[in-house]
Short mmCIF file of N, CA and C in Angstrom, two decimals:
data_model
loop_
_atom_site.label_atom_id
_atom_site.label_comp_id
_atom_site.label_asym_id
_atom_site.label_seq_id
_atom_site.Cartn_x
_atom_site.Cartn_y
_atom_site.Cartn_z
N MET S 1 -54.10 43.21 166.86
CA MET S 1 -54.71 43.38 167.11
C MET S 1 -53.60 44.86 168.00
N ALA S 2 -54.37 46.19 167.55
CA ALA S 2 -53.06 46.94 168.26
C ALA S 2 -53.81 47.36 169.61
N LEU S 3 -52.90 47.98 170.77
CA LEU S 3 -52.54 48.73 172.40
C LEU S 3 -52.56 49.45 171.71
N ALA S 4 -53.40 50.19 172.72
CA ALA S 4 -53.10 52.11 172.93
C ALA S 4 -52.57 51.48 174.59
N LEU S 5 -51.58 52.94 174.57
CA LEU S 5 -51.16 52.61 175.56
C LEU S 5 -51.23 54.40 176.45
N SER S 6 -51.33 55.09 176.89
CA SER S 6 -51.97 56.22 177.61
C SER S 6 -51.14 56.42 178.62
N ILE S 7 -50.51 57.46 178.10
CA ILE S 7 -49.17 58.18 180.21
C ILE S 7 -50.06 59.71 180.30
N ILE S 8 -50.55 59.38 181.59
CA ILE S 8 -50.69 60.82 182.19
C ILE S 8 -49.76 61.44 182.55
N PHE S 9 -49.38 62.32 183.12
CA PHE S 9 -48.34 62.95 184.09
C PHE S 9 -48.91 63.83 184.60
N TRP S 10 -49.25 63.81 186.33
CA TRP S 10 -49.70 64.79 186.44
C TRP S 10 -48.80 65.74 187.31
N ASN S 11 -48.67 67.16 188.00
CA ASN S 11 -47.67 67.08 188.50
C ASN S 11 -46.45 67.04 187.88
N CYS S 12 -45.64 67.24 187.09
CA CYS S 12 -44.74 66.14 186.22
C CYS S 12 -43.44 67.59 185.70
N SER S 13 -44.02 69.21 186.58
CA SER S 13 -43.01 70.20 185.76
C SER S 13 -41.86 69.42 185.60
N SER S 14 -40.45 70.31 184.32
CA SER S 14 -39.70 70.48 184.24
C SER S 14 -38.77 70.89 185.41
N GLU S 15 -39.55 72.49 185.51
CA GLU S 15 -39.29 73.13 186.29
C GLU S 15 -38.52 73.36 188.04
N PRO S 16 -36.84 74.03 188.04
CA PRO S 16 -36.06 73.67 189.37
C PRO S 16 -36.95 74.08 190.55
N ARG S 17 -37.65 73.77 191.39
CA ARG S 17 -37.83 74.07 192.42
C ARG S 17 -36.73 73.75 193.67
N VAL S 18 -36.72 75.03 194.84
CA VAL S 18 -36.02 75.02 195.38
C VAL S 18 -36.29 74.04 196.78
N GLU S 19 -34.79 73.58 196.63
CA GLU S 19 -34.78 72.41 197.46
C GLU S 19 -33.68 72.17 198.34
N PHE S 20 -33.20 71.88 199.64
CA PHE S 20 -32.36 72.60 200.71
C PHE S 20 -30.79 71.76 200.36
N SER S 21 -29.90 72.85 200.13
CA SER S 21 -28.46 73.11 199.62
C SER S 21 -28.46 73.09 198.14
N ASP S 22 -29.57 73.56 198.51
CA ASP S 22 -30.05 75.12 196.55
C ASP S 22 -29.06 76.00 196.53
N THR S 23 -28.31 76.52 195.65
CA THR S 23 -27.33 78.37 196.04
C THR S 23 -29.05 79.46 195.16
N VAL S 24 -29.29 80.09 195.26
CA VAL S 24 -30.72 80.92 194.64
C VAL S 24 -30.07 82.07 194.89
N LYS S 25 -30.31 82.76 193.26
CA LYS S 25 -30.06 84.39 193.32
C LYS S 25 -31.90 84.54 193.53
N LEU S 26 -31.38 85.71 194.36
CA LEU S 26 -32.64 86.73 194.70
C LEU S 26 -32.67 87.69 194.86
N GLU S 27 -33.80 88.60 194.00
CA GLU S 27 -33.77 89.73 193.85
C GLU S 27 -35.66 90.28 195.07
N PHE S 28 -34.62 91.28 196.02
CA PHE S 28 -35.52 91.56 197.42
C PHE S 28 -35.47 92.29 198.10
N PHE S 29 -36.07 93.13 198.42
CA PHE S 29 -36.99 94.19 198.98
C PHE S 29 -37.48 94.01 200.77
N ALA S 30 -37.04 95.58 201.38
CA ALA S 30 -37.90 95.24 202.75
C ALA S 30 -37.58 95.85 203.33
N ALA S 31 -39.00 96.08 204.04
CA ALA S 31 -39.26 97.10 204.88
C ALA S 31 -39.38 97.48 206.54
N LEU S 32 -39.88 98.55 206.83
CA LEU S 32 -40.20 98.15 208.17
C LEU S 32 -42.15 98.77 207.84
N THR S 33 -42.31 98.78 208.73
CA THR S 33 -44.29 98.09 208.54
C THR S 33 -44.33 99.39 208.33
N ASP S 34 -43.91 100.70 208.43
CA ASP S 34 -44.43 102.14 208.03
C ASP S 34 -43.72 102.81 206.54
N GLY S 35 -43.75 101.09 205.76
CA GLY S 35 -43.08 101.45 204.27
C GLY S 35 -41.41 102.17 204.24
N THR S 36 -41.54 102.42 205.26
CA THR S 36 -39.51 102.43 205.07
C THR S 36 -39.27 101.24 205.10
N VAL S 37 -38.58 101.59 202.65
CA VAL S 37 -37.29 100.76 202.83
C VAL S 37 -36.23 100.57 203.83
N ILE S 38 -35.31 99.51 203.78
CA ILE S 38 -34.22 98.77 204.96
C ILE S 38 -33.02 99.03 204.21
N ASP S 39 -33.57 97.90 202.72
CA ASP S 39 -32.83 97.39 202.12
C ASP S 39 -33.72 96.80 200.71
N SER S 40 -32.51 96.48 199.96
CA SER S 40 -33.35 96.10 198.53
C SER S 40 -31.74 95.99 197.46
N VAL S 41 -32.22 94.81 196.84
CA VAL S 41 -31.33 94.65 195.32
C VAL S 41 -32.46 94.26 194.15
N ARG S 42 -31.87 94.57 193.78
CA ARG S 42 -32.22 94.70 191.93
C ARG S 42 -31.45 92.73 191.01
N THR S 43 -31.94 93.00 190.15
CA THR S 43 -31.51 92.58 189.15
C THR S 43 -29.86 92.43 189.32
N ASP S 44 -29.12 94.30 188.83
CA ASP S 44 -27.83 93.10 188.73
C ASP S 44 -26.94 93.68 189.50
N THR S 45 -28.22 93.52 190.66
CA THR S 45 -27.11 93.05 191.80
C THR S 45 -27.62 91.33 193.06
N LEU S 46 -27.88 90.42 192.78
CA LEU S 46 -29.03 89.69 193.49
C LEU S 46 -28.31 89.48 194.46
N MET S 47 -28.84 88.80 195.27
CA MET S 47 -28.75 88.42 196.87
C MET S 47 -27.91 86.94 196.46
N THR S 48 -27.07 85.76 196.94
CA THR S 48 -27.06 84.88 196.50
C THR S 48 -27.27 83.93 197.84
N LEU S 49 -27.63 82.89 197.66
CA LEU S 49 -27.24 82.47 199.38
C LEU S 49 -27.47 80.73 198.57
N THR S 50 -27.01 79.80 200.46
CA THR S 50 -27.26 78.35 199.91
C THR S 50 -28.57 77.98 200.73
N ILE S 51 -29.05 77.52 200.71
CA ILE S 51 -30.05 77.12 201.35
C ILE S 51 -29.76 75.58 202.88
N GLY S 52 -29.98 76.44 203.54
CA GLY S 52 -29.58 75.09 205.16
C GLY S 52 -28.51 76.28 205.57
N GLU S 53 -27.85 76.93 204.76
CA GLU S 53 -25.77 77.79 205.87
C GLU S 53 -26.20 78.79 206.27
N GLY S 54 -27.69 78.65 206.19
CA GLY S 54 -27.72 80.43 207.70
C GLY S 54 -27.59 80.87 207.60
N GLN S 55 -27.28 81.71 206.02
CA GLN S 55 -27.11 82.95 205.64
C GLN S 55 -27.89 83.62 205.82
N ILE S 56 -29.71 83.80 205.66
CA ILE S 56 -31.03 84.61 205.89
C ILE S 56 -31.51 83.78 207.57
N PHE S 57 -32.25 84.46 207.65
CA PHE S 57 -33.33 83.79 209.15
C PHE S 57 -34.24 83.19 208.19
N PRO S 58 -34.51 81.98 209.32
CA PRO S 58 -34.65 80.11 209.19
C PRO S 58 -36.20 80.65 209.01
N ALA S 59 -37.10 81.47 208.97
CA ALA S 59 -38.25 81.15 208.88
C ALA S 59 -38.07 82.06 207.11
N ILE S 60 -37.27 82.79 206.91
CA ILE S 60 -37.83 83.17 205.05
C ILE S 60 -36.93 82.04 204.39
N GLU S 61 -35.38 81.08 204.95
CA GLU S 61 -35.37 80.16 204.25
C GLU S 61 -35.69 79.44 204.09
N GLU S 62 -37.04 78.86 204.84
CA GLU S 62 -38.12 77.57 204.79
C GLU S 62 -38.67 78.31 203.82
N LYS S 63 -39.52 79.44 203.72
CA LYS S 63 -40.29 79.68 203.03
C LYS S 63 -39.95 79.88 201.11
N LEU S 64 -38.65 80.13 201.15
CA LEU S 64 -37.86 79.82 199.37
C LEU S 64 -38.51 78.02 198.93
N VAL S 65 -37.90 77.23 200.41
CA VAL S 65 -37.88 75.98 200.11
C VAL S 65 -39.74 75.61 198.73
N GLY S 66 -40.20 75.01 197.48
CA GLY S 66 -40.20 74.97 197.34
C GLY S 66 -40.43 76.04 196.09
N LEU S 67 -39.52 76.69 196.40
CA LEU S 67 -40.23 77.72 194.66
C LEU S 67 -39.57 77.15 193.62
N LYS S 68 -39.73 77.98 192.66
CA LYS S 68 -39.73 78.27 191.19
C LYS S 68 -39.28 79.18 190.93
N ILE S 69 -37.79 79.20 189.96
CA ILE S 69 -37.88 80.71 189.09
C ILE S 69 -39.07 81.73 189.11
N GLY S 70 -39.08 82.99 189.18
CA GLY S 70 -39.90 83.46 189.52
C GLY S 70 -40.86 83.93 190.60
N ASP S 71 -41.18 82.83 190.89
CA ASP S 71 -42.24 83.01 192.14
C ASP S 71 -41.43 84.02 192.80
N SER S 72 -42.22 85.25 193.48
CA SER S 72 -41.86 86.44 194.08
C SER S 72 -42.86 85.93 196.17
N LEU S 73 -42.93 86.45 197.03
CA LEU S 73 -43.31 85.54 198.02
C LEU S 73 -43.08 86.53 199.07
N THR S 74 -44.32 87.21 200.07
CA THR S 74 -43.58 88.07 200.65
C THR S 74 -43.32 87.05 202.36
N VAL S 75 -42.67 87.99 203.34
CA VAL S 75 -42.56 87.30 204.61
C VAL S 75 -42.54 88.24 205.97
N VAL S 76 -42.92 88.30 206.34
CA VAL S 76 -43.10 88.60 207.26
C VAL S 76 -42.38 88.39 208.63
N LEU S 77 -41.40 89.01 209.15
CA LEU S 77 -40.72 88.26 210.34
C LEU S 77 -40.87 89.03 211.57
N PRO S 78 -42.04 89.65 213.05
CA PRO S 78 -41.92 90.14 214.20
C PRO S 78 -40.18 90.14 214.60
N PRO S 79 -39.84 90.79 215.80
CA PRO S 79 -38.48 90.82 216.33
C PRO S 79 -38.93 89.27 216.65
N GLU S 80 -39.16 88.43 217.17
CA GLU S 80 -38.97 87.22 217.37
C GLU S 80 -38.10 86.40 216.90
N LYS S 81 -38.62 86.17 215.40
CA LYS S 81 -38.08 85.79 213.74
C LYS S 81 -37.06 86.57 213.05
N GLY S 82 -36.72 88.01 213.96
CA GLY S 82 -35.84 88.85 213.20
C GLY S 82 -34.95 89.19 214.34
N PHE S 83 -34.35 90.40 213.82
CA PHE S 83 -33.65 91.13 214.07
C PHE S 83 -33.75 91.38 216.40
N GLY S 84 -34.82 90.74 216.89
CA GLY S 84 -35.43 90.42 218.46
C GLY S 84 -35.21 91.32 218.43
N PHE S 85 -35.82 91.38 220.09
CA PHE S 85 -36.23 92.55 220.96
C PHE S 85 -35.81 93.64 221.81
N ARG S 86 -35.62 94.94 221.20
CA ARG S 86 -34.12 95.91 222.72
C ARG S 86 -34.08 95.68 224.20
N GLN S 87 -32.95 95.01 224.17
CA GLN S 87 -32.48 94.96 225.40
C GLN S 87 -31.87 96.01 226.46
N ASP S 88 -32.32 96.68 227.35
CA ASP S 88 -32.20 96.91 228.46
C ASP S 88 -30.34 97.35 228.38
N ARG S 89 -29.98 96.13 228.26
CA ARG S 89 -28.86 94.95 229.11
C ARG S 89 -27.36 95.88 227.67
N LEU S 90 -28.08 95.67 227.01
CA LEU S 90 -27.34 96.02 226.06
C LEU S 90 -27.14 97.46 225.52
N ILE S 91 -27.22 98.30 226.30
CA ILE S 91 -27.23 99.91 226.53
C ILE S 91 -26.45 100.26 227.81
N GLY S 92 -25.19 100.17 228.03
CA GLY S 92 -24.42 101.08 229.12
C GLY S 92 -23.45 101.92 228.42
N ARG S 93 -22.45 102.23 229.20
CA ARG S 93 -21.64 103.62 229.53
C ARG S 93 -20.54 102.91 229.80
N ILE S 94 -19.31 103.81 228.58
CA ILE S 94 -18.12 103.43 229.48
C ILE S 94 -16.91 105.11 228.65
N PRO S 95 -15.97 104.95 229.67
CA PRO S 95 -15.21 106.42 229.90
C PRO S 95 -14.87 106.15 228.23
N ARG S 96 -14.86 107.96 227.80
CA ARG S 96 -14.62 108.49 226.70
C ARG S 96 -13.51 108.12 226.89
N SER S 97 -12.10 107.95 227.84
CA SER S 97 -11.01 107.36 227.44
C SER S 97 -10.59 105.99 226.66
N ALA S 98 -11.84 105.06 226.76
CA ALA S 98 -11.35 104.17 224.97
C ALA S 98 -11.46 103.93 223.47
N PHE S 99 -12.24 105.95 223.63
CA PHE S 99 -11.70 106.49 222.58
C PHE S 99 -10.02 106.46 221.70
N PRO S 100 -9.67 105.69 220.70
CA PRO S 100 -8.52 106.99 220.75
C PRO S 100 -8.80 108.01 221.09
N ASP S 101 -6.98 108.37 221.12
CA ASP S 101 -7.75 110.74 220.31
C ASP S 101 -7.61 110.46 219.13
N THR S 102 -7.50 109.84 218.47
CA THR S 102 -8.12 110.14 217.05
C THR S 102 -9.17 110.05 216.33
N ILE S 103 -9.98 109.66 217.84
CA ILE S 103 -12.10 108.80 217.16
C ILE S 103 -12.27 110.43 217.96
N ASN S 104 -12.72 111.20 217.19
CA ASN S 104 -13.92 112.23 218.43
C ASN S 104 -15.39 111.83 218.82
N PRO S 105 -15.51 111.04 219.00
CA PRO S 105 -16.78 110.91 219.27
C PRO S 105 -17.72 111.95 219.03
N VAL S 106 -19.21 111.00 218.30
CA VAL S 106 -20.51 112.28 218.26
C VAL S 106 -21.67 111.37 218.49
N VAL S 107 -22.58 112.05 219.38
CA VAL S 107 -24.06 110.85 219.42
C VAL S 107 -24.65 110.71 217.27
N GLY S 108 -24.54 108.92 217.38
CA GLY S 108 -25.52 108.53 216.19
C GLY S 108 -23.08 108.31 215.69
N MET S 109 -23.18 107.89 215.80
CA MET S 109 -21.87 107.98 215.04
C MET S 109 -21.46 105.85 215.39
N ALA S 110 -21.41 105.28 214.73
CA ALA S 110 -21.86 103.23 214.71
C ALA S 110 -20.85 103.09 214.41
N TRP S 111 -20.28 102.59 215.00
CA TRP S 111 -19.10 100.62 215.10
C TRP S 111 -19.42 99.67 214.95
N THR S 112 -18.43 98.38 214.54
CA THR S 112 -18.94 97.46 214.63
C THR S 112 -17.63 96.75 215.43
N ILE S 113 -17.72 96.21 216.82
CA ILE S 113 -16.52 95.52 217.70
C ILE S 113 -16.88 93.83 217.46
N PRO S 114 -15.42 93.36 217.98
CA PRO S 114 -15.28 92.56 217.31
C PRO S 114 -16.26 91.76 219.07
N SER S 115 -16.48 90.73 218.29
CA SER S 115 -17.52 90.11 219.95
C SER S 115 -16.45 88.99 220.07
N PRO S 116 -17.18 87.22 221.11
CA PRO S 116 -16.88 85.91 221.02
C PRO S 116 -17.54 85.34 220.38
N ASN S 117 -18.68 86.32 219.24
CA ASN S 117 -20.12 85.32 218.93
C ASN S 117 -20.33 86.39 217.53
N GLY S 118 -18.54 86.36 217.03
CA GLY S 118 -18.74 87.43 215.90
C GLY S 118 -18.28 89.33 216.21
N MET S 119 -18.61 89.88 214.85
CA MET S 119 -19.55 91.29 214.51
C MET S 119 -19.47 91.91 215.39
N LEU S 120 -19.24 92.79 217.06
CA LEU S 120 -21.01 93.21 217.31
C LEU S 120 -21.41 95.22 216.97
N TYR S 121 -22.15 95.16 216.25
CA TYR S 121 -22.96 96.46 216.69
C TYR S 121 -22.72 97.65 217.51
N ALA S 122 -21.96 99.01 217.55
CA ALA S 122 -22.68 99.65 218.82
C ALA S 122 -22.94 101.50 217.71
N GLN S 123 -23.68 101.68 219.12
CA GLN S 123 -24.00 102.94 218.36
C GLN S 123 -23.75 104.48 219.49
N ILE S 124 -23.23 104.89 219.61
CA ILE S 124 -23.13 106.28 220.47
C ILE S 124 -24.55 107.33 220.39
N VAL S 125 -25.18 107.39 221.82
CA VAL S 125 -26.38 107.76 221.53
C VAL S 125 -26.00 108.54 223.08
N GLU S 126 -25.04 109.19 223.71
CA GLU S 126 -25.01 110.19 224.62
C GLU S 126 -23.61 110.21 224.61
N ILE S 127 -23.70 111.67 225.26
CA ILE S 127 -22.68 111.75 226.16
C ILE S 127 -22.57 112.86 226.95
N SER S 128 -21.77 112.57 227.79
CA SER S 128 -22.02 113.64 229.40
C SER S 128 -21.15 113.18 229.82
N GLY S 129 -20.01 114.33 229.48
CA GLY S 129 -18.29 114.19 230.37
C GLY S 129 -18.38 113.32 229.57
N ASP S 130 -16.83 112.83 230.86
CA ASP S 130 -15.80 111.75 230.18
C ASP S 130 -17.12 110.50 229.85
N SER S 131 -18.47 110.31 230.20
CA SER S 131 -18.53 109.24 229.99
C SER S 131 -19.42 108.90 228.80
N ILE S 132 -19.45 108.13 228.07
CA ILE S 132 -20.30 107.94 226.49
C ILE S 132 -21.07 107.00 226.40
N THR S 133 -22.31 106.69 226.47
CA THR S 133 -23.62 106.00 227.16
C THR S 133 -23.61 105.30 225.53
N ILE S 134 -23.76 103.61 224.83
CA ILE S 134 -23.87 103.36 223.45
C ILE S 134 -25.00 102.33 223.80
N ASP S 135 -25.24 101.63 222.36
CA ASP S 135 -26.03 100.73 222.41
C ASP S 135 -25.69 100.09 220.86
N THR S 136 -25.78 98.59 222.37
CA THR S 136 -25.06 97.23 220.99
C THR S 136 -26.32 96.83 220.66
N ASN S 137 -28.18 96.98 220.88
CA ASN S 137 -29.14 96.21 220.47
C ASN S 137 -28.51 96.69 218.27
N HIS S 138 -29.33 95.21 218.02
CA HIS S 138 -29.00 95.55 217.22
C HIS S 138 -30.13 96.62 215.48
N PRO S 139 -29.60 97.55 215.20
CA PRO S 139 -30.44 98.65 214.64
C PRO S 139 -31.83 98.49 214.49
N LEU S 140 -31.45 97.35 214.26
CA LEU S 140 -33.43 96.66 213.52
C LEU S 140 -34.16 95.86 214.72
N ALA S 141 -33.27 95.90 216.38
CA ALA S 141 -33.78 95.45 217.39
C ALA S 141 -35.43 96.23 217.46
N GLY S 142 -36.47 95.02 217.63
CA GLY S 142 -37.98 94.96 218.29
C GLY S 142 -38.48 95.76 216.96
N GLU S 143 -38.34 95.88 216.08
CA GLU S 143 -38.80 95.76 214.53
C GLU S 143 -39.13 94.60 213.70
N THR S 144 -40.27 95.21 213.22
CA THR S 144 -41.08 94.07 212.30
C THR S 144 -40.75 94.56 210.56
N VAL S 145 -40.12 93.37 210.01
CA VAL S 145 -39.56 93.39 209.11
C VAL S 145 -40.77 92.34 207.50
N ILE S 146 -40.58 93.54 207.16
CA ILE S 146 -41.93 93.31 205.56
C ILE S 146 -40.25 92.86 204.91
N TYR S 147 -40.71 91.88 204.45
CA TYR S 147 -39.76 90.83 202.72
C TYR S 147 -39.88 89.93 201.20
N HIS S 148 -39.94 91.23 200.83
CA HIS S 148 -40.25 90.80 199.27
C HIS S 148 -39.33 90.28 198.48
N LEU S 149 -39.06 88.46 198.21
CA LEU S 149 -38.13 88.28 197.45
C LEU S 149 -39.06 87.35 196.32
N THR S 150 -38.08 87.38 195.06
CA THR S 150 -37.77 87.12 194.36
C THR S 150 -37.24 86.40 193.80
N VAL S 151 -37.89 84.36 193.49
CA VAL S 151 -36.48 83.56 192.66
C VAL S 151 -36.41 84.38 191.29
N MET S 152 -34.54 84.28 191.20
CA MET S 152 -34.66 84.82 189.63
C MET S 152 -33.02 83.73 189.04
N GLU S 153 -32.38 82.77 190.30
CA GLU S 153 -31.78 81.36 188.72
C GLU S 153 -31.80 80.50 190.76
N ILE S 154 -31.05 79.08 190.49
CA ILE S 154 -31.71 78.22 190.82
C ILE S 154 -30.44 77.41 190.57
N GLU S 155 -29.64 77.04 191.62
CA GLU S 155 -28.89 76.74 191.24
C GLU S 155 -28.28 75.05 192.53
N LYS S 156 -28.54 74.46 191.50
CA LYS S 156 -29.08 72.59 192.36
C LYS S 156 -27.34 72.56 193.25
N GLY S 157 -27.70 71.67 193.65
CA GLY S 157 -27.07 71.60 194.99
C GLY S 157 -26.87 70.04 194.74
N LYS S 158 -25.92 69.60 195.86
CA LYS S 158 -25.19 68.35 195.04
C LYS S 158 -25.56 67.59 196.47
#
């Protein structure tokens, strides 16, 4: 008597899916709600990040888990999940003498300043006599940013 053996595989894809501690390479572009593209990387310069290391906003990282190579997603990040809201307390005046004589400050000039929490963005928004008004809000503070991402490679973590 011959015995017939049937094995049914349900949802057993051999394609790797993004998991915690995996390193992924992504193609992406980011735009404001009015369609202005603010950042992008394509196939020749993929963004590389390791899931769980905080290299990207948590709301995006969470959405990447479970995707496979070739999968795409769109994530809408409102200010509270992205760059935060603009804060008046981050706008202040400093004396012109705070700048070295070799620098000629002009409205719109931007630079980074070392701070206890890492580098801080600053931009000159007004010059009035010997006083300069700087804004240390992130340039995208208060903005909703839409990210379009495609998983191009997955390197399994340890």
